[in-house]
mmCIF file of N, CA and C in Angstrom:
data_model
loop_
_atom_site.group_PDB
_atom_site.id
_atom_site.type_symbol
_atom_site.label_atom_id
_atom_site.label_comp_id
_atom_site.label_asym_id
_atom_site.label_seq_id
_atom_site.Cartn_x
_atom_site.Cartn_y
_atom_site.Cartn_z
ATOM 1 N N UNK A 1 -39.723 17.443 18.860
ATOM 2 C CA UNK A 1 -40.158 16.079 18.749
ATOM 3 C C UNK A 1 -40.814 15.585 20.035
ATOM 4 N N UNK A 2 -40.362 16.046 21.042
ATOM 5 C CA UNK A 2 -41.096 15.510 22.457
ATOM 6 C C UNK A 2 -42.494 16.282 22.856
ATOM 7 N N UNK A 3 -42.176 17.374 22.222
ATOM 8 C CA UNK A 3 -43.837 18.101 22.763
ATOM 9 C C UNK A 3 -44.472 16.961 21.396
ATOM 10 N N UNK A 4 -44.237 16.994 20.360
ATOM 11 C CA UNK A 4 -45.455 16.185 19.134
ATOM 12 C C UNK A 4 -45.553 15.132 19.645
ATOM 13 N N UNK A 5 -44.557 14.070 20.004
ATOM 14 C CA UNK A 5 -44.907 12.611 20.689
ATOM 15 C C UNK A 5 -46.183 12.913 21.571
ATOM 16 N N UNK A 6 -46.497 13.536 22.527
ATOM 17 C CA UNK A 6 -47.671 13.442 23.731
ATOM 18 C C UNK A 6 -47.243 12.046 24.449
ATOM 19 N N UNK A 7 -46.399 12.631 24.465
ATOM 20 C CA UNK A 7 -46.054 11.238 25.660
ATOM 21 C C UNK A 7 -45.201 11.515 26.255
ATOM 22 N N UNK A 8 -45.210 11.122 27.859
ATOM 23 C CA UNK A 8 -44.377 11.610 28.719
ATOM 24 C C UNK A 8 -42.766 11.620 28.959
ATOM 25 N N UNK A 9 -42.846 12.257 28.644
ATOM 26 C CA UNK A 9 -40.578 12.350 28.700
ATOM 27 C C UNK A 9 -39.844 12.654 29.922
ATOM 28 N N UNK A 10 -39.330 11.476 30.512
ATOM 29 C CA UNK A 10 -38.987 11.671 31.872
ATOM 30 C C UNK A 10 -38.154 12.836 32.208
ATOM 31 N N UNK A 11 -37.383 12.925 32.976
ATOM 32 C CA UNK A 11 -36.804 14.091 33.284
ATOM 33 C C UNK A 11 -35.516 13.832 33.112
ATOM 34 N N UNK A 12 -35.020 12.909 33.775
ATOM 35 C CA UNK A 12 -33.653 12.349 32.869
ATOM 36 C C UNK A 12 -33.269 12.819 31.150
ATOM 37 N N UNK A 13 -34.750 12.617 30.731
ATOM 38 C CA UNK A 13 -33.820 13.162 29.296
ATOM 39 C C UNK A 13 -33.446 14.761 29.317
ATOM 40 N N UNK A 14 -34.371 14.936 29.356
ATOM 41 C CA UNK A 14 -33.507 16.697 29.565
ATOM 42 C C UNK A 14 -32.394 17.311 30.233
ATOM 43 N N UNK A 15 -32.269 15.563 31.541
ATOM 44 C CA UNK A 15 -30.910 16.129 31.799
ATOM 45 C C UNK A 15 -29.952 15.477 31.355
ATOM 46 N N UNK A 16 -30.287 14.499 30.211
ATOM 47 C CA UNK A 16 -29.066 14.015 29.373
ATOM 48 C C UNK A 16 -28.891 15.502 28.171
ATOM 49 N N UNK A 17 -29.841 15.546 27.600
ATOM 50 C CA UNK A 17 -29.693 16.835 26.753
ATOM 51 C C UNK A 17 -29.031 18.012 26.822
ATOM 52 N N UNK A 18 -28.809 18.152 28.519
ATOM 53 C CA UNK A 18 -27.834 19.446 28.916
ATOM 54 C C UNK A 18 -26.804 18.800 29.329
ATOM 55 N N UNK A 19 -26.385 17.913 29.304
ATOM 56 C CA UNK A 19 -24.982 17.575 28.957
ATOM 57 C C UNK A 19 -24.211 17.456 27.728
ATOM 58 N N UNK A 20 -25.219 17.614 26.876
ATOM 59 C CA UNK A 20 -24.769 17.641 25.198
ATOM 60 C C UNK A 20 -25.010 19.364 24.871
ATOM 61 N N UNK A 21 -25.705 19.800 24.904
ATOM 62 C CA UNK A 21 -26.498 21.222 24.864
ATOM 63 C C UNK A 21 -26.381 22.341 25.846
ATOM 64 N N UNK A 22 -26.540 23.580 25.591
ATOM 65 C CA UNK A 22 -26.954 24.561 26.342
ATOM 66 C C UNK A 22 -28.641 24.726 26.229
ATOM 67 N N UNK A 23 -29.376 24.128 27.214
ATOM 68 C CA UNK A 23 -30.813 24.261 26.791
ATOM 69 C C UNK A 23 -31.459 25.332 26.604
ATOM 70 N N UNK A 24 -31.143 26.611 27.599
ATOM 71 C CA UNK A 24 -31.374 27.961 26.956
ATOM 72 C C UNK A 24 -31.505 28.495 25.725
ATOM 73 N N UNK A 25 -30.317 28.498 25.332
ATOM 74 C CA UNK A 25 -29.767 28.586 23.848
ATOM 75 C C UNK A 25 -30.445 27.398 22.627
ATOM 76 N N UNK A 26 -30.760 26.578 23.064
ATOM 77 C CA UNK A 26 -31.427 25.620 22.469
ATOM 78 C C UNK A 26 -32.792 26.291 22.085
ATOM 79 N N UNK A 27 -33.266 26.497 23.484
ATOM 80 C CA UNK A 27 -34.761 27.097 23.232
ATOM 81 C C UNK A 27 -35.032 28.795 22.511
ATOM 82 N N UNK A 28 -33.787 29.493 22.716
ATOM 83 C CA UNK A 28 -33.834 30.970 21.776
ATOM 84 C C UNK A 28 -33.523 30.140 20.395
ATOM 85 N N UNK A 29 -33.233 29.577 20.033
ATOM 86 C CA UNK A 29 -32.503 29.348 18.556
ATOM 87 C C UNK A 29 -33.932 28.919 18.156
ATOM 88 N N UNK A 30 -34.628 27.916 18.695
ATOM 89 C CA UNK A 30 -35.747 27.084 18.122
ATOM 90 C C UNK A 30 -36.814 28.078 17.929
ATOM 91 N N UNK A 31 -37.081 28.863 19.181
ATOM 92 C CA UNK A 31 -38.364 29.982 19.089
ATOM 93 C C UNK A 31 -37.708 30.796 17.903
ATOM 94 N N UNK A 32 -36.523 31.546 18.100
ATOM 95 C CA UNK A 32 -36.627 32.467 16.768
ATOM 96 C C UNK A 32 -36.643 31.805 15.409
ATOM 97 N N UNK A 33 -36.543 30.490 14.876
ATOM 98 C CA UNK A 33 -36.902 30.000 13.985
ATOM 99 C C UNK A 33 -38.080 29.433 13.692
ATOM 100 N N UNK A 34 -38.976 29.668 14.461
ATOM 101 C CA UNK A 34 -40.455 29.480 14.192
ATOM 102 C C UNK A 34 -41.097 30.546 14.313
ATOM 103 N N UNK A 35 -40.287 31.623 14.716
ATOM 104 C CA UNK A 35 -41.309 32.722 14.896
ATOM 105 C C UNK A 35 -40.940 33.609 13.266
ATOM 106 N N UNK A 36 -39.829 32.955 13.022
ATOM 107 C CA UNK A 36 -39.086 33.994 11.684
ATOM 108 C C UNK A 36 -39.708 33.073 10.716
ATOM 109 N N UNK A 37 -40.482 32.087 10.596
ATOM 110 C CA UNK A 37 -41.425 31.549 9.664
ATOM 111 C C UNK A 37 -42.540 32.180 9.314
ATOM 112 N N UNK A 38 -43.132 33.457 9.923
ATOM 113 C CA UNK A 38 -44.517 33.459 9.283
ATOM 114 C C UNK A 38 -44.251 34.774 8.243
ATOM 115 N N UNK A 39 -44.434 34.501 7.344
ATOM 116 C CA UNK A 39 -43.949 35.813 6.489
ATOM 117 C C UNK A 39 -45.883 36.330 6.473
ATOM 118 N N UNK A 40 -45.896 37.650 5.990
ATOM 119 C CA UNK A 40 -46.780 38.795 6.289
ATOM 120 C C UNK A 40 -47.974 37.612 5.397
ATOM 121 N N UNK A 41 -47.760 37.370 3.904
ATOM 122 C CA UNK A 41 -49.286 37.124 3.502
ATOM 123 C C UNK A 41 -49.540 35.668 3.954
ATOM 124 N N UNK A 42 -49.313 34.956 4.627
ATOM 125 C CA UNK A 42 -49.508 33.710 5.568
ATOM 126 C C UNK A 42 -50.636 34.431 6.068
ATOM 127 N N UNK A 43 -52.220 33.750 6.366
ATOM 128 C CA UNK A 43 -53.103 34.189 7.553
ATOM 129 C C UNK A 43 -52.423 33.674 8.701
ATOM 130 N N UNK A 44 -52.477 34.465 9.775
ATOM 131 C CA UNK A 44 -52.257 34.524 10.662
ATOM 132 C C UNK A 44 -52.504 32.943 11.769
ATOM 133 N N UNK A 45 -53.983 32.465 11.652
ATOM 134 C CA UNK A 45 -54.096 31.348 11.541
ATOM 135 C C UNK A 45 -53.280 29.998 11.624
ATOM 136 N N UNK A 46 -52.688 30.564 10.398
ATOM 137 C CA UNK A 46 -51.759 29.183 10.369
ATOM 138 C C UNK A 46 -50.204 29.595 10.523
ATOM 139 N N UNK A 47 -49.754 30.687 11.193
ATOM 140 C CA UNK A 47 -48.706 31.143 11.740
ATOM 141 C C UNK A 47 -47.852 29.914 12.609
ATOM 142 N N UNK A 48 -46.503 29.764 12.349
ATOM 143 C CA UNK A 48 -45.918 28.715 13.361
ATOM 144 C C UNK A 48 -46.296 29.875 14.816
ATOM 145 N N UNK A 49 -46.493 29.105 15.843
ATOM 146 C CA UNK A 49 -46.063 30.005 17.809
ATOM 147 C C UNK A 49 -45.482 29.105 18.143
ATOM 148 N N UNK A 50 -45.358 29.403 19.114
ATOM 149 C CA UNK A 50 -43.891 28.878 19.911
ATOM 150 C C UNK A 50 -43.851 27.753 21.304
ATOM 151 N N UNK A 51 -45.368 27.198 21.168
ATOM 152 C CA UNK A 51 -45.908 26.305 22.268
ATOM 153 C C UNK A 51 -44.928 25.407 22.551
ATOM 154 N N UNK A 52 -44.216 24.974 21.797
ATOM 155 C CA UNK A 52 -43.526 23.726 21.679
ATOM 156 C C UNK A 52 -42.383 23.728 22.733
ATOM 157 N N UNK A 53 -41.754 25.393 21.934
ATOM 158 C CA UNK A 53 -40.388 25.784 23.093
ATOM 159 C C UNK A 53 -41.070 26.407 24.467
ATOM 160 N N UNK A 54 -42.193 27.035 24.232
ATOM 161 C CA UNK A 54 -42.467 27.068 25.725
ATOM 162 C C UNK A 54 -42.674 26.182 26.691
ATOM 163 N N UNK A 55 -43.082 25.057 26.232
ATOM 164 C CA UNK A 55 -43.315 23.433 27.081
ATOM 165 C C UNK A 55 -41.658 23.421 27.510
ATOM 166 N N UNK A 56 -40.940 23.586 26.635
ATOM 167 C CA UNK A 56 -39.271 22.631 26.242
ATOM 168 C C UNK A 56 -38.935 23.954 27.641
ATOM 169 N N UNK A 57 -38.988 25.228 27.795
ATOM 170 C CA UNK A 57 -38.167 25.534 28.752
ATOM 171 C C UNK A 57 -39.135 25.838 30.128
ATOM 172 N N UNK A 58 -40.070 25.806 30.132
ATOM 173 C CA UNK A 58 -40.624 25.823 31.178
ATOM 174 C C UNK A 58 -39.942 24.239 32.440
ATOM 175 N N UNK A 59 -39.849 23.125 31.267
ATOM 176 C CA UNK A 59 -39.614 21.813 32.258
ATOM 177 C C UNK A 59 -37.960 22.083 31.992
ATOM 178 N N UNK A 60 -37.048 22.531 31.391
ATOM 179 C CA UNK A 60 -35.786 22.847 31.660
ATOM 180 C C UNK A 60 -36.045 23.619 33.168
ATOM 181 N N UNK A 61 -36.951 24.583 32.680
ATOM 182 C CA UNK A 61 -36.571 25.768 34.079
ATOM 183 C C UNK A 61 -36.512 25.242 35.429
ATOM 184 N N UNK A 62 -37.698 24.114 35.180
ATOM 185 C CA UNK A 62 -37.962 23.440 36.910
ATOM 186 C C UNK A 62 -37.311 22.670 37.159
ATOM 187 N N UNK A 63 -36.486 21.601 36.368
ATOM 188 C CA UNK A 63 -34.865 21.091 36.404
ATOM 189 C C UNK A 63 -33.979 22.111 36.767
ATOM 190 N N UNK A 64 -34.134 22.776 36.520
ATOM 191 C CA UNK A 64 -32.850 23.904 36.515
ATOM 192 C C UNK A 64 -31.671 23.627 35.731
ATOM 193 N N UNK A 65 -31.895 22.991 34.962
ATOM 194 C CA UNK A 65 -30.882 22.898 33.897
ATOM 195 C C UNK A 65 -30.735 23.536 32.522
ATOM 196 N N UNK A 66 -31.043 25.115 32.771
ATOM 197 C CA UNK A 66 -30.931 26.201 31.533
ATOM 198 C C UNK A 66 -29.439 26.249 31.242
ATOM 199 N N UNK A 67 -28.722 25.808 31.869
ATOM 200 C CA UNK A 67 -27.243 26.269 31.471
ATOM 201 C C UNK A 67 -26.123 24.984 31.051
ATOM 202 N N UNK A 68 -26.691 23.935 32.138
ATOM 203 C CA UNK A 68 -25.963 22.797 31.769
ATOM 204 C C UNK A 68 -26.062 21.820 32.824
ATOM 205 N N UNK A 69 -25.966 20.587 32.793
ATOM 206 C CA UNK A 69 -26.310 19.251 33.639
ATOM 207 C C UNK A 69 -25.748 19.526 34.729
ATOM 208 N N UNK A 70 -26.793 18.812 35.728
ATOM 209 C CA UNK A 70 -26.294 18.820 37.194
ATOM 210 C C UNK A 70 -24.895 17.520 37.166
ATOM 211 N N UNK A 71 -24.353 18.556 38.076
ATOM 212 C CA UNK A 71 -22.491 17.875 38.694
ATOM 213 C C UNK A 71 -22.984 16.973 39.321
ATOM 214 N N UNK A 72 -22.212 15.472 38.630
ATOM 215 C CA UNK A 72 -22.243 14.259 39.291
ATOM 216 C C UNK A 72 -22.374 14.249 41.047
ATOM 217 N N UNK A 73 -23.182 13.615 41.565
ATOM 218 C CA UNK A 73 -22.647 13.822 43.329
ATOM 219 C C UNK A 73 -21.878 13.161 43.549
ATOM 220 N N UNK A 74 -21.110 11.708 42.830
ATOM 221 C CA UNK A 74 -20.603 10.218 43.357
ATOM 222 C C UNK A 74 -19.234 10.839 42.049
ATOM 223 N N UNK A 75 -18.209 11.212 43.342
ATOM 224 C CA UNK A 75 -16.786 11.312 42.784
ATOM 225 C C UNK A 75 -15.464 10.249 42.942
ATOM 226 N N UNK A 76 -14.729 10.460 42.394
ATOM 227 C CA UNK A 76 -13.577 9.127 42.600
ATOM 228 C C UNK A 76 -13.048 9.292 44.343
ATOM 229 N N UNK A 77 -13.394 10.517 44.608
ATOM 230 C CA UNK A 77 -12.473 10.492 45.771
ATOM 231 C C UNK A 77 -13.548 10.025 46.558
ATOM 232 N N UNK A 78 -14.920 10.097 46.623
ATOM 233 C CA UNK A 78 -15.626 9.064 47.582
ATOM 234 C C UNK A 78 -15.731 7.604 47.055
ATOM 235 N N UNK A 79 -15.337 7.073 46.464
ATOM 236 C CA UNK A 79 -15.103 5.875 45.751
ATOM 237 C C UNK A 79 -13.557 5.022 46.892
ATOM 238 N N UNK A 80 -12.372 5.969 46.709
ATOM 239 C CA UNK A 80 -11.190 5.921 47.380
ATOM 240 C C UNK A 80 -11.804 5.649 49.078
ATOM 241 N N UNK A 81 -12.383 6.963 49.442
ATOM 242 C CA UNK A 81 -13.110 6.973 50.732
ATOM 243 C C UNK A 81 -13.437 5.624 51.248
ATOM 244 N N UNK A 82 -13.887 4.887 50.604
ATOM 245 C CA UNK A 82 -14.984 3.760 50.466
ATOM 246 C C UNK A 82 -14.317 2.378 50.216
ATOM 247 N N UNK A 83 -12.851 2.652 50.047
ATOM 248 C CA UNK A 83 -11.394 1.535 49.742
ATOM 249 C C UNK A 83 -11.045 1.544 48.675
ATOM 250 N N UNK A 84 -12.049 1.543 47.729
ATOM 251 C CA UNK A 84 -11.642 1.448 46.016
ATOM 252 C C UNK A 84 -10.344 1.894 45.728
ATOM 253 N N UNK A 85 -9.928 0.779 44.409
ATOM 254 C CA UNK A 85 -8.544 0.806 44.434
ATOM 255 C C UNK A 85 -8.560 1.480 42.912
ATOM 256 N N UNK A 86 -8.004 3.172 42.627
ATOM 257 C CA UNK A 86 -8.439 3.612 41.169
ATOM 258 C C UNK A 86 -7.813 2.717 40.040
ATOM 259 N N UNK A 87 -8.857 2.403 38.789
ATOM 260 C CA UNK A 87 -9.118 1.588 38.381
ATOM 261 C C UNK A 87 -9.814 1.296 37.253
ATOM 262 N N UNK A 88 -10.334 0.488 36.250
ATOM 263 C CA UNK A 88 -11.021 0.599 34.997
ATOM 264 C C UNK A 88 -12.621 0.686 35.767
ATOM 265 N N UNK A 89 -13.122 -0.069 37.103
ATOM 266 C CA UNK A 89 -13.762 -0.081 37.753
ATOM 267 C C UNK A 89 -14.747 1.249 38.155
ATOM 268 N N UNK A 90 -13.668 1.915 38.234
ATOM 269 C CA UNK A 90 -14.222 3.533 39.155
ATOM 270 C C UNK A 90 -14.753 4.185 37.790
ATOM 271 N N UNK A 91 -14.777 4.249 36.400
ATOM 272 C CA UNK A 91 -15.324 4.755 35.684
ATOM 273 C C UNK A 91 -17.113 4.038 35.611
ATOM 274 N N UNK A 92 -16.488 2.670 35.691
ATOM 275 C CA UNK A 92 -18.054 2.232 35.354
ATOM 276 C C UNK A 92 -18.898 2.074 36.440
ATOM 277 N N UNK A 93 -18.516 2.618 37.593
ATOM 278 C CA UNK A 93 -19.023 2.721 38.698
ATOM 279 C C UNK A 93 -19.648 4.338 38.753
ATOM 280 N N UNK A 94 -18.864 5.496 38.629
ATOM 281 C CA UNK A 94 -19.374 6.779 38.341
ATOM 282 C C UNK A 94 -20.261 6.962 37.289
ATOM 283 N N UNK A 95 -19.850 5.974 35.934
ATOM 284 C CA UNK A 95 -20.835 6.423 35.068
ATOM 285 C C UNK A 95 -22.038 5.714 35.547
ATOM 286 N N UNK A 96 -22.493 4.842 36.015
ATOM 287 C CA UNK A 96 -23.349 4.291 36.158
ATOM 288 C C UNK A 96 -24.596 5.072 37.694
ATOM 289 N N UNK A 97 -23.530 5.476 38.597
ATOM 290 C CA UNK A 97 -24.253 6.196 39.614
ATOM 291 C C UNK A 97 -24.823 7.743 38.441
ATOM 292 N N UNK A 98 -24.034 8.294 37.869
ATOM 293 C CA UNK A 98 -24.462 9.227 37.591
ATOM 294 C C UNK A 98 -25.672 8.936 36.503
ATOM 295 N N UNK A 99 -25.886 8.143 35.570
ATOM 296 C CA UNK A 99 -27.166 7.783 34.853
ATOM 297 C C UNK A 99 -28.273 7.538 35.666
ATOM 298 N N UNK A 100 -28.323 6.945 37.097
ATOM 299 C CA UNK A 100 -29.398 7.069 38.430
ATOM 300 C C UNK A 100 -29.576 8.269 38.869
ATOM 301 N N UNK A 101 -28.752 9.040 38.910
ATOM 302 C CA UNK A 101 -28.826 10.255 39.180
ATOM 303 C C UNK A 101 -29.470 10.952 38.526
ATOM 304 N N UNK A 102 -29.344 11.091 37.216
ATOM 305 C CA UNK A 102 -30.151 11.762 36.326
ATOM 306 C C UNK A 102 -31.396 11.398 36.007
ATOM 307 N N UNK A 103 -31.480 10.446 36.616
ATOM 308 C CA UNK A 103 -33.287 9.627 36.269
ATOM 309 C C UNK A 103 -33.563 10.084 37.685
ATOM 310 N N UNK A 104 -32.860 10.649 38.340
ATOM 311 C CA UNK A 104 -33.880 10.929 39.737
ATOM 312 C C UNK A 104 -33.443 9.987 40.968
ATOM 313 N N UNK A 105 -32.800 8.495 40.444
ATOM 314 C CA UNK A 105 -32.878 7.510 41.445
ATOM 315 C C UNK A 105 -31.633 7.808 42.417
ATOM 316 N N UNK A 106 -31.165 8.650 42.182
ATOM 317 C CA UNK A 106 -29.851 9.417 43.618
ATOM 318 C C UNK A 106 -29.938 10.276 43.242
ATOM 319 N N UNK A 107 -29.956 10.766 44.568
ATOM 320 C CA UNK A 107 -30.375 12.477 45.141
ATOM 321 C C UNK A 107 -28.985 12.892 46.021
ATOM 322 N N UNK A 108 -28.356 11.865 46.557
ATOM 323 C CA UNK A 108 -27.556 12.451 47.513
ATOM 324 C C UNK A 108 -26.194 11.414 47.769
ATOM 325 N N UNK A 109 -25.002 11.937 48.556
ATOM 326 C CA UNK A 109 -23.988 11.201 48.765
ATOM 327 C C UNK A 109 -23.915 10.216 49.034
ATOM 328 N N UNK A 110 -24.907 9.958 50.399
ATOM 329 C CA UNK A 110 -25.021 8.886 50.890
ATOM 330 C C UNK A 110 -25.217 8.087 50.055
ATOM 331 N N UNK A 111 -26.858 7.775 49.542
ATOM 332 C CA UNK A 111 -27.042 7.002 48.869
ATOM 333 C C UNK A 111 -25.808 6.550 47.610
ATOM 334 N N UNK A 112 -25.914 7.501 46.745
ATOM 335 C CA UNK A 112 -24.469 7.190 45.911
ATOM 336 C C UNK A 112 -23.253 6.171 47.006
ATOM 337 N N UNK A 113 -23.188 6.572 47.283
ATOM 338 C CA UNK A 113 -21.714 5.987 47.983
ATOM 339 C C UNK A 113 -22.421 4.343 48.224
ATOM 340 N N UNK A 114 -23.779 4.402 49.098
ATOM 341 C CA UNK A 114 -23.958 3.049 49.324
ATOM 342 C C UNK A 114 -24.080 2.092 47.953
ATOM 343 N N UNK A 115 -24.748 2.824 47.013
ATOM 344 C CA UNK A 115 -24.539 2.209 45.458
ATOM 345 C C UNK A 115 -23.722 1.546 44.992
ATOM 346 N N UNK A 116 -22.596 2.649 45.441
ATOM 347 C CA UNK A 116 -20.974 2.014 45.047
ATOM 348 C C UNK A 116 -20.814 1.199 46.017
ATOM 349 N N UNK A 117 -20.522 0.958 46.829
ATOM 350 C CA UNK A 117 -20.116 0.199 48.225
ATOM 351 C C UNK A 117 -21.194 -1.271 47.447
ATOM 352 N N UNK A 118 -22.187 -0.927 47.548
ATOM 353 C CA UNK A 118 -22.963 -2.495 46.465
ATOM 354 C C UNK A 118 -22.111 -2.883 45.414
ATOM 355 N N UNK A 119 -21.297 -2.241 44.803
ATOM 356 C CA UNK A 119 -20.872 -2.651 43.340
ATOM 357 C C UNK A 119 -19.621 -3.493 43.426
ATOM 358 N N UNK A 120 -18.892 -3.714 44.625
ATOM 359 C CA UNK A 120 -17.816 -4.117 45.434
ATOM 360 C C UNK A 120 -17.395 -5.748 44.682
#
């Protein structure tokens, strides 16, 4: 569905997708079911190929997320670090650093931590 849209799909989604998915495995399952579509008297022509999954793991590959989502950087124990008292708080504080994270907008501890330290 994202290669047919033509429209740009941030990178975040793919790394929401490998938190639900094995994207590897995603992409063997999909290619061998388009490639096990063309039976012999089909012209060739109008054969399904496999452009679609090659787009789909080429931008997995450069994520690097063939196997499964990158590990949160912003943990409870830098939360504690930081005074936080554990809490209904510290969930919606991790989940929320980690959805920035996955869009790209934290890269690193620091930042995370100052995120949280804002959320105070």
């Amino acid at each position: 569905e994202w290669f047919k849209a033509k429209t740009p799909v941030g990178d975040g989604a793919f790394r929401r997708l490998a938190r639900k998915v094995e994207p590897d495995l995603l992409y063997r399952v999909a290619k061998a079911d388009s490639l096990g579509r063309n039976p012999g008297w089909l012209p060739k022509e109008k054969w399904f190929d496999s452009t679609a999954q090659e787009w789909f793991i080429e931008k997995v590959r450069a994520l690097q997320v063939e196997k499964k989502a990158p590990e949160p950087i912003l943990m409870g124990r830098h939360l504690i670090e930081l005074g936080f008292e554990p809490g209904p708080q510290f969930k919606k504080i991790l989940d929320e650093a980690y959805e920035l994270q996955l869009d790209n907008k934290l890269s690193n501890v620091e930042d995370a931590k100052k995120f949280a330290d804002e959320r105070r």
